[in-house]
PDB file of C-alpha atoms in Angstrom:
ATOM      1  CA  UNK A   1      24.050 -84.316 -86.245  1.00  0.00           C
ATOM      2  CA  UNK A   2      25.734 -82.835 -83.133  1.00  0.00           C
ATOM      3  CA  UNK A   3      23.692 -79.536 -83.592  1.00  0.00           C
ATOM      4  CA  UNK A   4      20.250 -81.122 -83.943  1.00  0.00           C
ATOM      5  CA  UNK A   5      21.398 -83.340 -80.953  1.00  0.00           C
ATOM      6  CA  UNK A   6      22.309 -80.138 -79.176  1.00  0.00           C
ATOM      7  CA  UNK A   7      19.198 -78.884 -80.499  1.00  0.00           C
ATOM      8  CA  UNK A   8      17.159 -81.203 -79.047  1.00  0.00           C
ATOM      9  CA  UNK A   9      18.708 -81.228 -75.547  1.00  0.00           C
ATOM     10  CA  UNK A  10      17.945 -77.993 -75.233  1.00  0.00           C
ATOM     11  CA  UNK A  11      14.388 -78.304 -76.125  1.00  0.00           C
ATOM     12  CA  UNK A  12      14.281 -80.638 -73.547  1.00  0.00           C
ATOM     13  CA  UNK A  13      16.066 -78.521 -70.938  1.00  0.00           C
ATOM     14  CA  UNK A  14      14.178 -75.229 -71.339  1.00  0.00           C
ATOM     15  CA  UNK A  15      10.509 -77.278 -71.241  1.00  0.00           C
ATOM     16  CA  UNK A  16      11.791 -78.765 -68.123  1.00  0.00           C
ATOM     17  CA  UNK A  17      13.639 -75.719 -66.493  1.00  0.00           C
ATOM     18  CA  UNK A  18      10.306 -73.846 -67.665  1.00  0.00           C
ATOM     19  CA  UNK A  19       8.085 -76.698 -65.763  1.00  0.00           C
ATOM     20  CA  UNK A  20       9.898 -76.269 -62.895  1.00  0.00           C
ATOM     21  CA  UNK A  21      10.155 -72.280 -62.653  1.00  0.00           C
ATOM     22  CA  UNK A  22       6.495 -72.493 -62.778  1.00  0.00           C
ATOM     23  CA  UNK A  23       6.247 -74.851 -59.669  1.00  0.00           C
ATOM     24  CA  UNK A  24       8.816 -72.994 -57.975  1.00  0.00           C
ATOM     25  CA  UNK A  25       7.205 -69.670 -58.777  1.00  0.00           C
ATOM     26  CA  UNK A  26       3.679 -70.801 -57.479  1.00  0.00           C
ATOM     27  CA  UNK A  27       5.184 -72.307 -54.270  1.00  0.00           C
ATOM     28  CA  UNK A  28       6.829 -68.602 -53.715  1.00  0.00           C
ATOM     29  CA  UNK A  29       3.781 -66.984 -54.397  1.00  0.00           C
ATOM     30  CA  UNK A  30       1.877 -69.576 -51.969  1.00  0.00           C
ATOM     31  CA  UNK A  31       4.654 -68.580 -49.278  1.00  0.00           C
ATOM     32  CA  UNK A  32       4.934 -64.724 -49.597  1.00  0.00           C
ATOM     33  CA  UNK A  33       0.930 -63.972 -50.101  1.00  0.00           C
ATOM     34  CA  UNK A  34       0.114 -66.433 -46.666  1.00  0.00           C
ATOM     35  CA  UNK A  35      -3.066 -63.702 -45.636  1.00  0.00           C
ATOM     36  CA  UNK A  36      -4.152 -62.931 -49.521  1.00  0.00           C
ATOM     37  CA  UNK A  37      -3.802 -66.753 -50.196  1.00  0.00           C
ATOM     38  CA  UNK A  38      -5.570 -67.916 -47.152  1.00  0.00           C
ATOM     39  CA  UNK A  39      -8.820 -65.716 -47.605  1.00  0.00           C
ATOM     40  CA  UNK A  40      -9.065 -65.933 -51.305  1.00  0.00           C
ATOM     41  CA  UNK A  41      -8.119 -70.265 -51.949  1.00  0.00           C
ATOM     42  CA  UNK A  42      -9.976 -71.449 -49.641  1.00  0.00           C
ATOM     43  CA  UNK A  43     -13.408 -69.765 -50.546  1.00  0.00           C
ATOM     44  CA  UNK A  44     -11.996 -70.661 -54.243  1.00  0.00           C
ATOM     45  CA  UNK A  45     -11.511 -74.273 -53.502  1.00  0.00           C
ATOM     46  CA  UNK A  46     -14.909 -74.217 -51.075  1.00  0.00           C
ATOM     47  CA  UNK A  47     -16.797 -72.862 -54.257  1.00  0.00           C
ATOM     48  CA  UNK A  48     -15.100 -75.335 -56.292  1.00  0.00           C
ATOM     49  CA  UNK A  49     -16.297 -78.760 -54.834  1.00  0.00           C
ATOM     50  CA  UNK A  50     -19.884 -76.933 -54.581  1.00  0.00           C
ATOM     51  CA  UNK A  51     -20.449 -76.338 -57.712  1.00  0.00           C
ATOM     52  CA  UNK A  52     -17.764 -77.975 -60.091  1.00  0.00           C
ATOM     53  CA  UNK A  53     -18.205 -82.234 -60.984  1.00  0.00           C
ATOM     54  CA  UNK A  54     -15.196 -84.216 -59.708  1.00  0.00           C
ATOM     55  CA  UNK A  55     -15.040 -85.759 -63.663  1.00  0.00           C
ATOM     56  CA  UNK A  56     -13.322 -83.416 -66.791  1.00  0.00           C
ATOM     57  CA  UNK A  57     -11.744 -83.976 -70.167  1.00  0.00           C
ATOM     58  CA  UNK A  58      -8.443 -83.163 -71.648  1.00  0.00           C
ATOM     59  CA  UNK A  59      -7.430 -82.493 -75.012  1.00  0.00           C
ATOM     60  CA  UNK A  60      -4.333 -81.150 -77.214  1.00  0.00           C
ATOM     61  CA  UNK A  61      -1.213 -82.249 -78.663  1.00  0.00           C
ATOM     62  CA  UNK A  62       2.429 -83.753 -77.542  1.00  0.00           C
ATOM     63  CA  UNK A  63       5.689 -83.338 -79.721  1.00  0.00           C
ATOM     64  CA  UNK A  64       7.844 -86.886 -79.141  1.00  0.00           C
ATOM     65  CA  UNK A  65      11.528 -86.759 -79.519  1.00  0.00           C
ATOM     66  CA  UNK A  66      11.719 -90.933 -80.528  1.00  0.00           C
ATOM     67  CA  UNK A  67      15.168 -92.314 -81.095  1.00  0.00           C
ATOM     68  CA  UNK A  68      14.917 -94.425 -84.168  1.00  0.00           C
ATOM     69  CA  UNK A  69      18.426 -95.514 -84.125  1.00  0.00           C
ATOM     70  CA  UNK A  70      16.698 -98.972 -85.155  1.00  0.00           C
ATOM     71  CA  UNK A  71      14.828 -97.679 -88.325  1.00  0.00           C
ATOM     72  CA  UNK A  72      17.818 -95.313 -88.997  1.00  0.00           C
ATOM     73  CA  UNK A  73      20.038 -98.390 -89.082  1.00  0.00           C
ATOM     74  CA  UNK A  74      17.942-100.341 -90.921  1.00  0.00           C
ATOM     75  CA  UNK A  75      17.191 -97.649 -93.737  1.00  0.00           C
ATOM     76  CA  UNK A  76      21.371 -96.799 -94.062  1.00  0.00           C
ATOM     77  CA  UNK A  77      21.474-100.772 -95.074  1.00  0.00           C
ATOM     78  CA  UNK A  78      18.758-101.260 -97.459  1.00  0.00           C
ATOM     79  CA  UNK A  79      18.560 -98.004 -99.059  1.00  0.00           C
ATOM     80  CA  UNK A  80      21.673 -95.923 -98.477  1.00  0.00           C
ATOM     81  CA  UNK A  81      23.666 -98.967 -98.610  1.00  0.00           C
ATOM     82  CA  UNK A  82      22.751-100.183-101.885  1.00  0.00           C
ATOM     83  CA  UNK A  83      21.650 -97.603-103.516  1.00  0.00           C
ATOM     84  CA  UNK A  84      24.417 -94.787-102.656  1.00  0.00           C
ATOM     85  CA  UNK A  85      27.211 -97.878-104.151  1.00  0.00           C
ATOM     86  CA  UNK A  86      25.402 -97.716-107.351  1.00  0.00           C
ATOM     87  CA  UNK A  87      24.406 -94.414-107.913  1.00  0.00           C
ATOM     88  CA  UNK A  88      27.943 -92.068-107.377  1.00  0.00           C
ATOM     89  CA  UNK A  89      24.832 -88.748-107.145  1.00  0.00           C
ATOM     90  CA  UNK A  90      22.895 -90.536-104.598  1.00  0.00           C
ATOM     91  CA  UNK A  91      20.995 -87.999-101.557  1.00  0.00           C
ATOM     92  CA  UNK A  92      20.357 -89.763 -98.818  1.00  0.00           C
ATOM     93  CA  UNK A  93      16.459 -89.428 -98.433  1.00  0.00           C
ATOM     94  CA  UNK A  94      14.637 -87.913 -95.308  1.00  0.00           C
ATOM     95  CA  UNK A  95      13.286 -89.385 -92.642  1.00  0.00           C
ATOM     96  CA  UNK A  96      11.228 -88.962 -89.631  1.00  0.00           C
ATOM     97  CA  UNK A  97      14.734 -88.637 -87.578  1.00  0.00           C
ATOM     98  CA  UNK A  98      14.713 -85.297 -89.669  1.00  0.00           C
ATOM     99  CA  UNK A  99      10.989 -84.445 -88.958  1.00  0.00           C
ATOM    100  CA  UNK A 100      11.562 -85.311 -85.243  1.00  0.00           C
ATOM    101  CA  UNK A 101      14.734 -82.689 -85.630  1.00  0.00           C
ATOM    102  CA  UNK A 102      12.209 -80.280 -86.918  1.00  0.00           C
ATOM    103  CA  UNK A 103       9.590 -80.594 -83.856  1.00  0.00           C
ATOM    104  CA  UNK A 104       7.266 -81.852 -86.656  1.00  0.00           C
ATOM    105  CA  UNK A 105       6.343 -85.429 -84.629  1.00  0.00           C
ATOM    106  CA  UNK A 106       3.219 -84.393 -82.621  1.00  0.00           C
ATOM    107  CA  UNK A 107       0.454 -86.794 -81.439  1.00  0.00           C
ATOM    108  CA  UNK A 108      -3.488 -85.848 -80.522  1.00  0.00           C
ATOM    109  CA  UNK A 109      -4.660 -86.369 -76.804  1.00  0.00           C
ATOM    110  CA  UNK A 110      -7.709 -86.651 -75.987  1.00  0.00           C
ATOM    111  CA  UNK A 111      -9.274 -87.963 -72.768  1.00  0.00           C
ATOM    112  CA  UNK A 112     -11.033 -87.664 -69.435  1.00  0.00           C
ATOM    113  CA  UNK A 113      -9.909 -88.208 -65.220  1.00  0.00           C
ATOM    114  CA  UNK A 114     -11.675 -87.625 -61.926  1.00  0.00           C
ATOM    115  CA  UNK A 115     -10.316 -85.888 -59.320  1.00  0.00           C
ATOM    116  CA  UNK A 116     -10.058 -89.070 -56.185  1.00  0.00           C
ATOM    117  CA  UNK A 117      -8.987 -86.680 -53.346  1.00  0.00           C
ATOM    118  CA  UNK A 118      -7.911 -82.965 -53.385  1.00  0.00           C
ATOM    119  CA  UNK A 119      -4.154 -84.333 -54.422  1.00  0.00           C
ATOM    120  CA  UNK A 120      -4.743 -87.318 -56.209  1.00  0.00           C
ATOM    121  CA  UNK A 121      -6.446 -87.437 -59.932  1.00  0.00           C
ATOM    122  CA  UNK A 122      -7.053 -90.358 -62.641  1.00  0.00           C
ATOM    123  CA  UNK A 123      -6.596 -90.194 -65.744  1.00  0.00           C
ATOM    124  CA  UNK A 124      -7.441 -91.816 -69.081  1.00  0.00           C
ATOM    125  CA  UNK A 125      -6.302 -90.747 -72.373  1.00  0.00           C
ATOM    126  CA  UNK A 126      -6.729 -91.787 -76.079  1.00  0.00           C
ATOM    127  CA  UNK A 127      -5.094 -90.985 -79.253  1.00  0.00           C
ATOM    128  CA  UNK A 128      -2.369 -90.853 -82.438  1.00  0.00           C
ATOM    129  CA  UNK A 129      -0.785 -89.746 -85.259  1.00  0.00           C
ATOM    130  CA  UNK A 130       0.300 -90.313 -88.957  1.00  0.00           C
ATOM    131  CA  UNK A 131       2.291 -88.578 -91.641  1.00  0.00           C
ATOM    132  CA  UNK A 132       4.770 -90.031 -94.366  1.00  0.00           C
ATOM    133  CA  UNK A 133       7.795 -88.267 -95.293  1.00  0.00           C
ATOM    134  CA  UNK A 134       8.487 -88.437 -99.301  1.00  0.00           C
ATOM    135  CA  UNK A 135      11.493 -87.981-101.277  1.00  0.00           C
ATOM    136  CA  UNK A 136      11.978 -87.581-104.964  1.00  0.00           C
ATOM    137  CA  UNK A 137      15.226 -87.477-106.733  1.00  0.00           C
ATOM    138  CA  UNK A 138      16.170 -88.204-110.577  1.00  0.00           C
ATOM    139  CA  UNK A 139      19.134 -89.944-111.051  1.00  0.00           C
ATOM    140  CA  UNK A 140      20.721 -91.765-114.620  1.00  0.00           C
ATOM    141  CA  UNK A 141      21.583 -95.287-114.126  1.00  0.00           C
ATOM    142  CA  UNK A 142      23.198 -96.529-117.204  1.00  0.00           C
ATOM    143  CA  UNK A 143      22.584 -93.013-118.530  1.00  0.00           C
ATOM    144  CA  UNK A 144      18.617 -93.972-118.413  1.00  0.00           C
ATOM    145  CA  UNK A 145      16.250 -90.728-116.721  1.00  0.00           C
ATOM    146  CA  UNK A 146      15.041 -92.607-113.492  1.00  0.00           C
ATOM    147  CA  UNK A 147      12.433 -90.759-110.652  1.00  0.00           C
ATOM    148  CA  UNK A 148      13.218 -92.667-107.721  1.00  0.00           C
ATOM    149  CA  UNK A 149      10.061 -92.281-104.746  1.00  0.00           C
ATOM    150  CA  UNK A 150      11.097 -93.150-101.470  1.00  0.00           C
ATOM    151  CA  UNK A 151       8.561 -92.743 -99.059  1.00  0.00           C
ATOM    152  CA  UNK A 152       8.669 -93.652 -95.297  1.00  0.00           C
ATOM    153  CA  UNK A 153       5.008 -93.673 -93.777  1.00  0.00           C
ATOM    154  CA  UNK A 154       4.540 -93.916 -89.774  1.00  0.00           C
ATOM    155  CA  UNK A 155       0.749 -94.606 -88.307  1.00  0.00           C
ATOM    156  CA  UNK A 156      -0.169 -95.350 -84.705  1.00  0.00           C
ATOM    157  CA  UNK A 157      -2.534 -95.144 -81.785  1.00  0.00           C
ATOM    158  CA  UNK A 158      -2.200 -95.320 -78.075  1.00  0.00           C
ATOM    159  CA  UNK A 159      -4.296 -95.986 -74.814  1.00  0.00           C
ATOM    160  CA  UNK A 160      -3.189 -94.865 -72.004  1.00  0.00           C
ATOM    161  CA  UNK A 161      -4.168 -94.765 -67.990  1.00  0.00           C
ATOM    162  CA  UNK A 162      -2.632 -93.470 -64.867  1.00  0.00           C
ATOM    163  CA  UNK A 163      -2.924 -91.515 -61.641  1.00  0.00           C
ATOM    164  CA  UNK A 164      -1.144 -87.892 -60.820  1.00  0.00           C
ATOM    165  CA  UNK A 165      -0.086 -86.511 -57.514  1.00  0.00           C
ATOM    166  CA  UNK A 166      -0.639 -82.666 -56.577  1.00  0.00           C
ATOM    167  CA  UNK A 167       1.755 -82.310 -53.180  1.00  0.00           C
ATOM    168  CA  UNK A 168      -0.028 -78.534 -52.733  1.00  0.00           C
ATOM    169  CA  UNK A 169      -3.255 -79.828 -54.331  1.00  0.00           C
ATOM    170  CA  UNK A 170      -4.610 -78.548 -57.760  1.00  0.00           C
ATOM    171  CA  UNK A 171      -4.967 -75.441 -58.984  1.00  0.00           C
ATOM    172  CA  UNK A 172      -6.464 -72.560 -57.876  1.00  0.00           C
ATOM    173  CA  UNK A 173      -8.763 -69.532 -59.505  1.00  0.00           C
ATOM    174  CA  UNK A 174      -9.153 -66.289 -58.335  1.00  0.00           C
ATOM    175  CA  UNK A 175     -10.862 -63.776 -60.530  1.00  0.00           C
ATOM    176  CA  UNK A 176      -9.727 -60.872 -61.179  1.00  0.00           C
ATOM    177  CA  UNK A 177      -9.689 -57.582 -63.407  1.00  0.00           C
ATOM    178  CA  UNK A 178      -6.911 -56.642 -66.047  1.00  0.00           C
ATOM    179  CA  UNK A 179      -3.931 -58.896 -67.666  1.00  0.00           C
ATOM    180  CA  UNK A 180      -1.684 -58.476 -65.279  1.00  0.00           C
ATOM    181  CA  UNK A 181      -3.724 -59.127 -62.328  1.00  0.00           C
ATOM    182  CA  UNK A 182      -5.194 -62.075 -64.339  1.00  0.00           C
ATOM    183  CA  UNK A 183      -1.575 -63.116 -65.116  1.00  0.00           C
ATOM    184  CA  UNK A 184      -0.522 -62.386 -61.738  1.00  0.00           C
ATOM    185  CA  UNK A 185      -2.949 -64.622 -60.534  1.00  0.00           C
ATOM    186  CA  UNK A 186      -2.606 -67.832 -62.528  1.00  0.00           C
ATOM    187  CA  UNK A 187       0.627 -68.250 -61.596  1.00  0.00           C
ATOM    188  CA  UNK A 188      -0.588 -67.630 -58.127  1.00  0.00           C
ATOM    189  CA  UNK A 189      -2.674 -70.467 -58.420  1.00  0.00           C
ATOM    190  CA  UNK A 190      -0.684 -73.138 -60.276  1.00  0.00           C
ATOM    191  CA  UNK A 191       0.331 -76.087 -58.826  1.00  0.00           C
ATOM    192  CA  UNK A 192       2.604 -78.463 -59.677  1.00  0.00           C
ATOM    193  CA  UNK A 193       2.419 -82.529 -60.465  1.00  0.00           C
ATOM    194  CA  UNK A 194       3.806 -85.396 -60.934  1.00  0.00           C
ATOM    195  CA  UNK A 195       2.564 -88.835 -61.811  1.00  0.00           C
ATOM    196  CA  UNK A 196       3.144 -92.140 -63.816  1.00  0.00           C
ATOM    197  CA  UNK A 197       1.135 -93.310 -66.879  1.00  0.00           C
ATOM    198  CA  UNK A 198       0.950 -96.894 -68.270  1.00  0.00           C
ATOM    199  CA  UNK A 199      -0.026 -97.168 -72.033  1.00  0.00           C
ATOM    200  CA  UNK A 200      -0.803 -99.570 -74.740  1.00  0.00           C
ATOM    201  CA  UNK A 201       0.777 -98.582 -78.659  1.00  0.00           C
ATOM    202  CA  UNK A 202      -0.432 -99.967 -81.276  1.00  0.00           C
ATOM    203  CA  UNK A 203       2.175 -98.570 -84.574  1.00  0.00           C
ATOM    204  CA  UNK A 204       2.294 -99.152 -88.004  1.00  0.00           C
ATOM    205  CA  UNK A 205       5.321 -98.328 -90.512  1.00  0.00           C
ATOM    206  CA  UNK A 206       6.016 -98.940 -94.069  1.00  0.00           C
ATOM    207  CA  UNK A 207       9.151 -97.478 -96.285  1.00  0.00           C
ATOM    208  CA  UNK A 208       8.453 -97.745-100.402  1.00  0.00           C
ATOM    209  CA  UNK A 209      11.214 -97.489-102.418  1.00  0.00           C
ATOM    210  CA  UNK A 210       9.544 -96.429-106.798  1.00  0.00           C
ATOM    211  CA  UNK A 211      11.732 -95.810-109.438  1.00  0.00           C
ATOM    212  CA  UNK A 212       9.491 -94.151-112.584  1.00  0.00           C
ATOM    213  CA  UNK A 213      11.406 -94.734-116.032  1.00  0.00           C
ATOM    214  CA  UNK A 214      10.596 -93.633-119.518  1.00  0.00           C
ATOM    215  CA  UNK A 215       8.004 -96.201-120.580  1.00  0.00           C
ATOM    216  CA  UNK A 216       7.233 -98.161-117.399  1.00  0.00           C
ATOM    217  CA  UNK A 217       7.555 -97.821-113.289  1.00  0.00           C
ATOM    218  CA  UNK A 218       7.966-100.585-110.931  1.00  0.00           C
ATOM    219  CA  UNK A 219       8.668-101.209-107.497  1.00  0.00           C
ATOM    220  CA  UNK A 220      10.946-103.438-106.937  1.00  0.00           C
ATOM    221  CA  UNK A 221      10.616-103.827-103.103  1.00  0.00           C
ATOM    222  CA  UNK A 222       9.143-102.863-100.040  1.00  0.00           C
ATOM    223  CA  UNK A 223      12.085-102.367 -97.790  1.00  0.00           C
ATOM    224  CA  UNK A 224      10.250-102.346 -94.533  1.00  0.00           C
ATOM    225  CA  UNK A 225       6.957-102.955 -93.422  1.00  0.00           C
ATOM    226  CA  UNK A 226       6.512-104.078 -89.861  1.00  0.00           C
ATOM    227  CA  UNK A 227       3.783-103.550 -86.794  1.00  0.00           C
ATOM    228  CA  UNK A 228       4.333-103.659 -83.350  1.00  0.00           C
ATOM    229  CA  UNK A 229       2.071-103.396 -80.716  1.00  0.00           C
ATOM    230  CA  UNK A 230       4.221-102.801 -76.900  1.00  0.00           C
ATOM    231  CA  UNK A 231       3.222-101.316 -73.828  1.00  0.00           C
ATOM    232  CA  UNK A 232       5.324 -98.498 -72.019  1.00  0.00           C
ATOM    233  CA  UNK A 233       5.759 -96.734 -68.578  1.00  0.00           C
ATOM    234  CA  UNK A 234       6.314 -92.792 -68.530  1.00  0.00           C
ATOM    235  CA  UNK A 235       7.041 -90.730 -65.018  1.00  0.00           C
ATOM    236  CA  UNK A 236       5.218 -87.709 -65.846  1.00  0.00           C
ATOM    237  CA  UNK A 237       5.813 -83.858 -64.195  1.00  0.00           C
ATOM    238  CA  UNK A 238       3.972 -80.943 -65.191  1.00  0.00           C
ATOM    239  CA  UNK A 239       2.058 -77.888 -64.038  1.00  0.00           C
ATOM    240  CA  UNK A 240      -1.710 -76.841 -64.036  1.00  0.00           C
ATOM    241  CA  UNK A 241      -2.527 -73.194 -64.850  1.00  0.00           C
ATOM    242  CA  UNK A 242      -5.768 -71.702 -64.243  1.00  0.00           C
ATOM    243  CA  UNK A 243      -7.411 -70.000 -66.674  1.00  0.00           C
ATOM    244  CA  UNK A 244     -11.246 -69.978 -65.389  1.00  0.00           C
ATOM    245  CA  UNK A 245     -13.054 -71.533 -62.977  1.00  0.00           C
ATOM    246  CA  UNK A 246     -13.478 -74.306 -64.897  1.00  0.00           C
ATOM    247  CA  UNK A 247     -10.191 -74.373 -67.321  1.00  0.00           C
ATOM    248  CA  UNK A 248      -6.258 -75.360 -66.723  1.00  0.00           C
ATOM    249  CA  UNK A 249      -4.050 -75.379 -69.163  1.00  0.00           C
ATOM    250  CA  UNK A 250      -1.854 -78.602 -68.556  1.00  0.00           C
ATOM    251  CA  UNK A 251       1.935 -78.050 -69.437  1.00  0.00           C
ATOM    252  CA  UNK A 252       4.317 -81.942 -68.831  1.00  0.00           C
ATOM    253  CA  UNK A 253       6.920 -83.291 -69.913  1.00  0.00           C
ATOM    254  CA  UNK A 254       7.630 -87.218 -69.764  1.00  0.00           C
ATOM    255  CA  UNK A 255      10.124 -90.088 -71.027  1.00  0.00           C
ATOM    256  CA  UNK A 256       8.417 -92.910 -72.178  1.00  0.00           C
ATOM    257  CA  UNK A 257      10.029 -96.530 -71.537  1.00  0.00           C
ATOM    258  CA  UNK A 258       9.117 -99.099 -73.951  1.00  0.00           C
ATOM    259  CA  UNK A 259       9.203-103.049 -73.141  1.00  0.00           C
ATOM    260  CA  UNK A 260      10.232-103.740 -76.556  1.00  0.00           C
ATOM    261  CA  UNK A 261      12.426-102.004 -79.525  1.00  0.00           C
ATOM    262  CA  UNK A 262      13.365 -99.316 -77.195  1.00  0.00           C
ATOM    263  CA  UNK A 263      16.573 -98.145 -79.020  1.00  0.00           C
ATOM    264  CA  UNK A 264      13.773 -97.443 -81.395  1.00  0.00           C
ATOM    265  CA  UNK A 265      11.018 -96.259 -79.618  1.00  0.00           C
ATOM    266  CA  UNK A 266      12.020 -94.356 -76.286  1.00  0.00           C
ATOM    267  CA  UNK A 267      11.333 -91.287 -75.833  1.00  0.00           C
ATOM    268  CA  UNK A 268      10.833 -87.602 -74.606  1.00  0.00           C
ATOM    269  CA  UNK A 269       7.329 -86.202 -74.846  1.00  0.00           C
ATOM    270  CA  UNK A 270       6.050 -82.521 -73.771  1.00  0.00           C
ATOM    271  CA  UNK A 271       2.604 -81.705 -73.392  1.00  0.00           C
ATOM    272  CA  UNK A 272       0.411 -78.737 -74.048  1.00  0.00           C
ATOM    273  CA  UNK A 273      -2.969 -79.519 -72.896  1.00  0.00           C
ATOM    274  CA  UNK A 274      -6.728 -78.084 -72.047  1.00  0.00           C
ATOM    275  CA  UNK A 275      -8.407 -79.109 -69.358  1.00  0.00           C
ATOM    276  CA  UNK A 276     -11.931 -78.464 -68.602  1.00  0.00           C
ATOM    277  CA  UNK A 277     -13.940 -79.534 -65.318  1.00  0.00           C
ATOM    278  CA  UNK A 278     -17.644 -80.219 -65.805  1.00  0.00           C
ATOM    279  CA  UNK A 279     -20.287 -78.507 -63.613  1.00  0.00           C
ATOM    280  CA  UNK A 280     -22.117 -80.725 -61.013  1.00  0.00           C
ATOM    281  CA  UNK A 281     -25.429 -81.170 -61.000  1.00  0.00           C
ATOM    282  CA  UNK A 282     -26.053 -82.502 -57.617  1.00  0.00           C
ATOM    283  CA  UNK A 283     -22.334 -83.503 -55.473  1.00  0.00           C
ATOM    284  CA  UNK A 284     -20.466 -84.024 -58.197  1.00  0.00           C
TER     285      UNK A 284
END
């Protein structure tokens, strides 16, 4: 436990530290490359509100570090507890504390925002995820072959809204020839964020407990199966990185406060996004 905790503090740390070199980097490159910078942005920025629509879409994928301590809690009483008393060869059965271990929790994004002034965006986001974990495991109560099934299923979907702040305003594109000039020049023009988000969940979870003897199977309960639909706050600070004129790729990280079963449901998120600005057809 104290190496997956470790584990997953330093997931944490290097997204973060990572999100912040970035920032730091771009701010450098803003600072030492004043005459490049100040030729090449503006005419980048100039063509920008020209051409490009103040509306774009987002899409991609978070992983969530929840902390379940309230599921884990409640599946050591009604599972581990009874069964591991009467069966001496009982395995505790994984969860989605050991998928979340893994980096396997990841939810879809998808969404759109318009840009309000040159430092301030909105944003609207949908999406979700599901998944159930399953264990299997054959065990001899009174010497009698048993399979015992127990699966824990997890199904949600969110809404969320919020605004984002740009203190050096958004990012920047400069073409250019060759990787490393390209490279060179996305970090150039990244800039850094930070923002809150408000959000509506609406989750879903269910663990089945099977046992499959000889002649017969039966299921003799449904330890948990709850729904619970809360809202949540999450400060939000990332990085956009140009990759065309028209294309960032959004790197975040956020905790996400819950107003209900937060021992349960709090959370770290980080966020690997696309971005793509539509063209305007008149002033955007």
């Amino acid at each position: 436990m104290v190496c997956s905790y470790a584990r997953t503090l330093g997931l944490r740390g290097l997204l973060l530290f990572g999100v912040l070199v970035c920032a730091a980097l771009s701010h450098a490159e803003m600072g030492n490359q004043e005459g490049d910078s100040a030729a090449s942005a503006p005419e980048a920025l100039g063509a920008g509100t020209e051409e490009l629509s103040k509306w774009f879409v987002v899409f991609g994928m978070a992983n969530v570090q929840p902390r379940l301590e309230a599921s884990e809690a409640q599946i050591d009483r009604q599972i581990n507890g009874i069964f591991g008393k009467l069966l001496p060869r009982w395995e505790e059965p994984r969860t989605f504390l050991d998928w979340r271990d893994e980096l396997r929790l990841w939810d879809v994004h998808a969404g759109f925002g318009r840009e309000l002034s040159p430092k301030w965006v909105w944003m609207c986001t949908f999406g979700g995820s599901l998944g159930t974990v399953r264990n299997e495991d054959r065990y001899y109560p009174l010497g009698i072959p048993a399979m015992f099934h127990v699966d824990f299923s997890r199904k949600f979907w969110f809404a969320s809204t919020g605004v984002l702040y740009y203190p050096w305003g958004q990012s920047v594109y400069e073409p250019s020839e060759g990787a490393i000039e390209r490279f060179r020049r996305s970090l150039r023009g990244t800039r850094p964020f930070v923002g809150g988000i408000g959000a509506y969940l609406d989750l879903s979870t269910e663990a089945v407990v099977k046992i499959d003897l000889p002649l017969t199977s039966f299921d003799p309960r449904i330890v948990e199966k709850q729904r619970t639909k809360p809202f949540y706050f999450s400060p939000r600070a990332g990085v956009d990185v140009p990759l065309t004129k028209q294309d960032d790729l959004v790197l975040a990280a956020g905790y996400l406060f819950f107003c209900e079963n937060s021992d349960d449901l709090n959370n770290w998120s980080f966020y690997v996004l696309y971005k793509h600005r539509f063209k305007s057809s008149s002033h955007g």
